[in-house]
Amino acid sequence: MPNFKPKAKSKVVGSLAACLFARRGHLVDLYEFRPDIRQTTASRGRTINLSISTRGRKALARAGLERRVLEFAIPLRGRMVHLPEGRTTAVPYDPLGDQFRSLLPIADETQARSREITVGIDQQKECYHDNARTDNNTRVDVRTELTVGADGAFSAVRRRMLHRQFDYEQRYIAHGYIELSIPPVDGEFAIAPNYLHLWPRGDYTIVAMPNQDKSWSLTLFMPFSTFDSLDCPQKLVDFFTDKFDDAIHLIGREKLIEDFFRNKPSPLISIKCYPYHVDDRAVLIGDAAHAMVPFFGQGMNAGLEDCLLLDELIGTMPMRHALKAYTDLRWRDAHAICDLAIYNFQEISSLVTKRRWRLRRAIDNSLHCVLGARWMPLYQSVCFTTTPYRECWDKQRSQDHVRYIHLLYFSLCIKKT
Amino acid sequence: MPNFKPKAKSKVVGSLAACLFARRGHLVDLYEFRPDIRQTTASRGRTINLSISTRGRKALARAGLERRVLEFAIPLRGRMVHLPEGRTTAVPYDPLGDQFRSLLPIADETQARSREITVGIDQQKECYHDNARTDNNTRVDVRTELTVGADGAFSAVRRRMLHRQFDYEQRYIAHGYIELSIPPVDGEFAIAPNYLHLWPRGDYTIVAMPNQDKSWSLTLFMPFSTFDSLDCPQKLVDFFTDKFDDAIHLIGREKLIEDFFRNKPSPLISIKCYPYHVDDRAVLIGDAAHAMVPFFGQGMNAGLEDCLLLDELIGTMPMRHALKAYTDLRWRDAHAICDLAIYNFQEISSLVTKRRWRLRRAIDNSLHCVLGARWMPLYQSVCFTTTPYRECWDKQRSQDHVRYIHLLYFSLCIKKT
């Protein structure tokens, strides 16, 4: 069993699955093309910080790993919204005190072109075998009884399933992202710690997550067309001065130009598929099964929850039935969180700046405080419960009419005063 | 230039594209993994007959091939519907006389597992090159300026585009198909020729297309679960006696059992993607760009229409712009016909048996006769015009309110009489 450290997005889910399978007495081999991230320095420009919440923590707890992982995490109590006029306003995640944790910033080198592990299905041998291309570019054939594909959005295991009866959808959104950073000031965080900072400007949005060295990792999301139009330092500075005036001072003008032009913007993909298994021979988990855009902070949490479900099922029935049950129980929830993640971009990019939205959120939170689990706003139920994603969304819809009556009532009160 | 013969579904589109490129002075190399179908006997059980209509004919005419191809075709004036009670009723395709032609039955060997041609993108050389695996299983590297991927639903050219910014969706429907046949009787067609025969029974549907040897190729569409349940000859015969009593006598009991159990049912896939090109280096046409279920008879026609559009664009602008324009002009229409093909299963499997639907169709046809192109029913505009598919669908929707008023009026008239 490898020493488990949550430093690589696409390694967390696979590592947990390996731990849980091993705990059930299976002999587990882990294949990884990329170098051990503990021995490499994080590559710049391909980093999106990870946030872990209830679902992920519960899954880690199953393997007795929750405390060790959270050692590396910084608590986030809410969002700090940087409004266009320069003011900031704090929006807590959960009035009952639950929170996200920001894991260490880690290099996400999962680029399609650099991925070299291929996994083959050998029809004659009736078993999955992996052709792991090693460092010196030779292939190793490996026979396995079960292949667990935790190999990310561009999964090689999944690629071989495309030619079976397999529904698959990949969709790139119009936005790309680029990574920037805010250095520490006098050895301390330059902006209020324990918040996810947000600069919502509609189509252009910056999200900042804290690092343990007191710096901030910033992710700038913009349409590719806007990235293309900012083709020289002067245009970039003018754009930032117009849109993110307070951020430019935090980042530093020279640093901004350097970081912005170092890498090309990365695309954001959303992937749904069905089913997740092939007989009792292969199964997909994490991004390989459901890659999502990062706007709900649920990518890793959903992957860890996959492991938990799979582990529970394997404990109660034979492998073939367990894998089928895993697909049957999981696909609707996975499709729902992929859609919710796209929907949530609207929230973080513009809704948070709207008074009407903040009012709605306040109503939701107050009802939640009074009624507890009987009134669960969408955001809370997705991030701070283990209610199936699909059910979270259905409940939100059924609560909407009550919410609108309250909103109308409050709006009338405000107009009167 | 190879001798062009329309004997293989997945070869028709690529062959026409090759002809049209050659006519514009390009040096064309054709790569085909499968053996020359003119030298092989048609393999049983993987055949869906091809039907050609206005769009396909217009595209063939551009290369001066229409007449040569139609030599092999049998005209189809309409559908002959075999109703559950045993009666038959003819539904003409077009009151103005336009018709489908059924091309020769041809073996469709496009099975994912047997496809061995791979096409690679060499990032360094900045050109597409094909690794054509030859008969003795060695690879040949070929450098091309432009790769035209006409390599079917499981396109290898498209597979290499998946890792670029490329939206892709593949969806299997719940139905599979199996091929049966009706032999000639005394050297003549056993059922009325010049019609597409249809046994619509909701979830279970048979479509029959005539062959030049006076036999009929039947395709039985059913949910996979039904195929699975018919696991012995007695169950099969009971099922056919219940559902397709008149067909069982035409096929022959022994022949039915033999053909049914010879092959596993084949799945039906629907594929949409975007974009269809990579710079000026690669472009997708035909099923590689838009595989569709066969219920509208437009699969090959849409592919041939791709060639026509591409040829027109290449004639008026540089390659890079032409390929971009091809994607921009084509994707909405291709997505529309993929959706229409799924929608049309409803029509051929159950609507045609409904009196209300036949009334609606009669109204549509009468209005079309009076108003000509100003009143174009969906079926006619898709099959017998070259109006863009998307526009056909939009027009259908805008005409629907007029259609309902007429339907109401006729219904009232019928009730009165």
GROMACS .gro file of N, CA and C in nm, chain A residues 112-113 123 154 159 161-175 224 267-269, chain B residues 112-113 123 154 159 161-175 224 267-269:
model
  144
  112ALA      N    1  -0.419   1.579  -2.174
  112ALA     CA    2  -0.449   1.466  -2.262
  112ALA      C    3  -0.324   1.416  -2.334
  113ARG      N    4  -0.248   1.509  -2.385
  113ARG     CA    5  -0.136   1.470  -2.469
  113ARG      C    6  -0.026   1.397  -2.392
  123GLN      N    7  -1.005  -0.959  -2.582
  123GLN     CA    8  -1.130  -1.033  -2.599
  123GLN      C    9  -1.109  -1.184  -2.580
  154PHE      N   10  -0.957   1.202  -1.902
  154PHE     CA   11  -0.921   1.146  -2.033
  154PHE      C   12  -0.887   0.996  -2.019
  159ARG      N   13  -1.185   0.483  -2.251
  159ARG     CA   14  -1.171   0.488  -2.397
  159ARG      C   15  -1.198   0.351  -2.459
  161MET      N   16  -1.396   0.135  -2.347
  161MET     CA   17  -1.537   0.098  -2.330
  161MET      C   18  -1.625   0.166  -2.435
  162LEU      N   19  -1.571   0.266  -2.504
  162LEU     CA   20  -1.650   0.343  -2.603
  162LEU      C   21  -1.711   0.254  -2.711
  163HIS      N   22  -1.647   0.142  -2.740
  163HIS     CA   23  -1.694   0.058  -2.850
  163HIS      C   24  -1.791  -0.051  -2.806
  164ARG      N   25  -1.824  -0.051  -2.678
  164ARG     CA   26  -1.929  -0.141  -2.632
  164ARG      C   27  -2.058  -0.060  -2.629
  165GLN      N   28  -2.164  -0.119  -2.575
  165GLN     CA   29  -2.286  -0.040  -2.565
  165GLN      C   30  -2.273   0.058  -2.450
  166PHE      N   31  -2.225   0.175  -2.483
  166PHE     CA   32  -2.177   0.268  -2.383
  166PHE      C   33  -2.219   0.408  -2.426
  167ASP      N   34  -2.303   0.473  -2.344
  167ASP     CA   35  -2.342   0.611  -2.375
  167ASP      C   36  -2.235   0.705  -2.320
  168TYR      N   37  -2.201   0.803  -2.399
  168TYR     CA   38  -2.090   0.891  -2.360
  168TYR      C   39  -2.115   1.032  -2.412
  169GLU      N   40  -2.086   1.131  -2.328
  169GLU     CA   41  -2.100   1.270  -2.372
  169GLU      C   42  -1.986   1.352  -2.314
  170GLN      N   43  -1.911   1.420  -2.397
  170GLN     CA   44  -1.813   1.516  -2.348
  170GLN      C   45  -1.844   1.651  -2.408
  171ARG      N   46  -1.831   1.754  -2.324
  171ARG     CA   47  -1.873   1.887  -2.366
  171ARG      C   48  -1.775   1.987  -2.308
  172TYR      N   49  -1.717   2.070  -2.393
  172TYR     CA   50  -1.630   2.176  -2.344
  172TYR      C   51  -1.714   2.303  -2.328
  173ILE      N   52  -1.694   2.375  -2.217
  173ILE     CA   53  -1.767   2.501  -2.204
  173ILE      C   54  -1.687   2.611  -2.273
  174ALA      N   55  -1.752   2.725  -2.294
  174ALA     CA   56  -1.688   2.833  -2.371
  174ALA      C   57  -1.576   2.901  -2.293
  175HIS      N   58  -1.568   2.873  -2.162
  175HIS     CA   59  -1.467   2.936  -2.078
  175HIS      C   60  -1.342   2.849  -2.065
  224PHE      N   61  -1.274   3.188  -2.403
  224PHE     CA   62  -1.150   3.179  -2.482
  224PHE      C   63  -1.133   3.302  -2.572
  267PRO      N   64  -0.870   2.434  -2.113
  267PRO     CA   65  -1.015   2.419  -2.131
  267PRO      C   66  -1.081   2.349  -2.013
  268LEU      N   67  -1.211   2.359  -2.005
  268LEU     CA   68  -1.288   2.294  -1.899
  268LEU      C   69  -1.388   2.198  -1.961
  269ILE      N   70  -1.379   2.074  -1.922
  269ILE     CA   71  -1.461   1.970  -1.985
  269ILE      C   72  -1.563   1.914  -1.884
  529ALA      N   73  -1.712  -0.252  -3.463
  529ALA     CA   74  -1.604  -0.184  -3.393
  529ALA      C   75  -1.482  -0.273  -3.376
  530ARG      N   76  -1.505  -0.397  -3.338
  530ARG     CA   77  -1.393  -0.483  -3.305
  530ARG      C   78  -1.307  -0.516  -3.426
  540GLN      N   79   0.200   1.556  -3.361
  540GLN     CA   80   0.205   1.696  -3.317
  540GLN      C   81   0.330   1.767  -3.370
  571PHE      N   82  -1.759   0.448  -3.600
  571PHE     CA   83  -1.652   0.426  -3.502
  571PHE      C   84  -1.520   0.484  -3.554
  576ARG      N   85  -1.166   0.967  -3.336
  576ARG     CA   86  -1.115   0.927  -3.205
  576ARG      C   87  -0.996   1.013  -3.164
  578MET      N   88  -0.955   1.315  -3.241
  578MET     CA   89  -0.999   1.452  -3.215
  578MET      C   90  -1.060   1.467  -3.076
  579LEU      N   91  -1.090   1.354  -3.011
  579LEU     CA   92  -1.157   1.358  -2.880
  579LEU      C   93  -1.078   1.435  -2.776
  580HIS      N   94  -0.946   1.440  -2.792
  580HIS     CA   95  -0.864   1.505  -2.691
  580HIS      C   96  -0.836   1.651  -2.720
  581ARG      N   97  -0.895   1.702  -2.825
  581ARG     CA   98  -0.886   1.844  -2.850
  581ARG      C   99  -1.014   1.906  -2.793
  582GLN      N  100  -1.036   2.033  -2.816
  582GLN     CA  101  -1.162   2.091  -2.771
  582GLN      C  102  -1.273   2.046  -2.863
  583PHE      N  103  -1.335   1.938  -2.828
  583PHE     CA  104  -1.422   1.866  -2.920
  583PHE      C  105  -1.542   1.814  -2.840
  584ASP      N  106  -1.662   1.860  -2.874
  584ASP     CA  107  -1.781   1.810  -2.807
  584ASP      C  108  -1.826   1.682  -2.876
  585TYR      N  109  -1.863   1.585  -2.797
  585TYR     CA  110  -1.895   1.454  -2.854
  585TYR      C  111  -2.004   1.386  -2.772
  586GLU      N  112  -2.097   1.325  -2.840
  586GLU     CA  113  -2.202   1.251  -2.770
  586GLU      C  114  -2.233   1.123  -2.846
  587GLN      N  115  -2.224   1.009  -2.781
  587GLN     CA  116  -2.272   0.885  -2.843
  587GLN      C  117  -2.377   0.824  -2.752
  588ARG      N  118  -2.483   0.774  -2.814
  588ARG     CA  119  -2.597   0.726  -2.736
  588ARG      C  120  -2.651   0.603  -2.805
  589TYR      N  121  -2.661   0.493  -2.732
  589TYR     CA  122  -2.724   0.373  -2.785
  589TYR      C  123  -2.871   0.375  -2.748
  590ILE      N  124  -2.958   0.338  -2.843
  590ILE     CA  125  -3.099   0.331  -2.807
  590ILE      C  126  -3.127   0.192  -2.748
  591ALA      N  127  -3.245   0.176  -2.686
  591ALA     CA  128  -3.277   0.052  -2.616
  591ALA      C  129  -3.305  -0.063  -2.714
  592HIS      N  130  -3.321  -0.029  -2.843
  592HIS     CA  131  -3.353  -0.129  -2.943
  592HIS      C  132  -3.228  -0.182  -3.013
  641PHE      N  133  -3.356  -0.484  -2.658
  641PHE     CA  134  -3.264  -0.594  -2.628
  641PHE      C  135  -3.325  -0.692  -2.528
  684PRO      N  136  -2.649  -0.345  -3.203
  684PRO     CA  137  -2.699  -0.223  -3.139
  684PRO      C  138  -2.714  -0.109  -3.241
  685LEU      N  139  -2.787  -0.007  -3.203
  685LEU     CA  140  -2.807   0.111  -3.288
  685LEU      C  141  -2.754   0.234  -3.215
  686ILE      N  142  -2.664   0.303  -3.279
  686ILE     CA  143  -2.596   0.416  -3.214
  686ILE      C  144  -2.633   0.548  -3.281
   0.00000   0.00000   0.00000
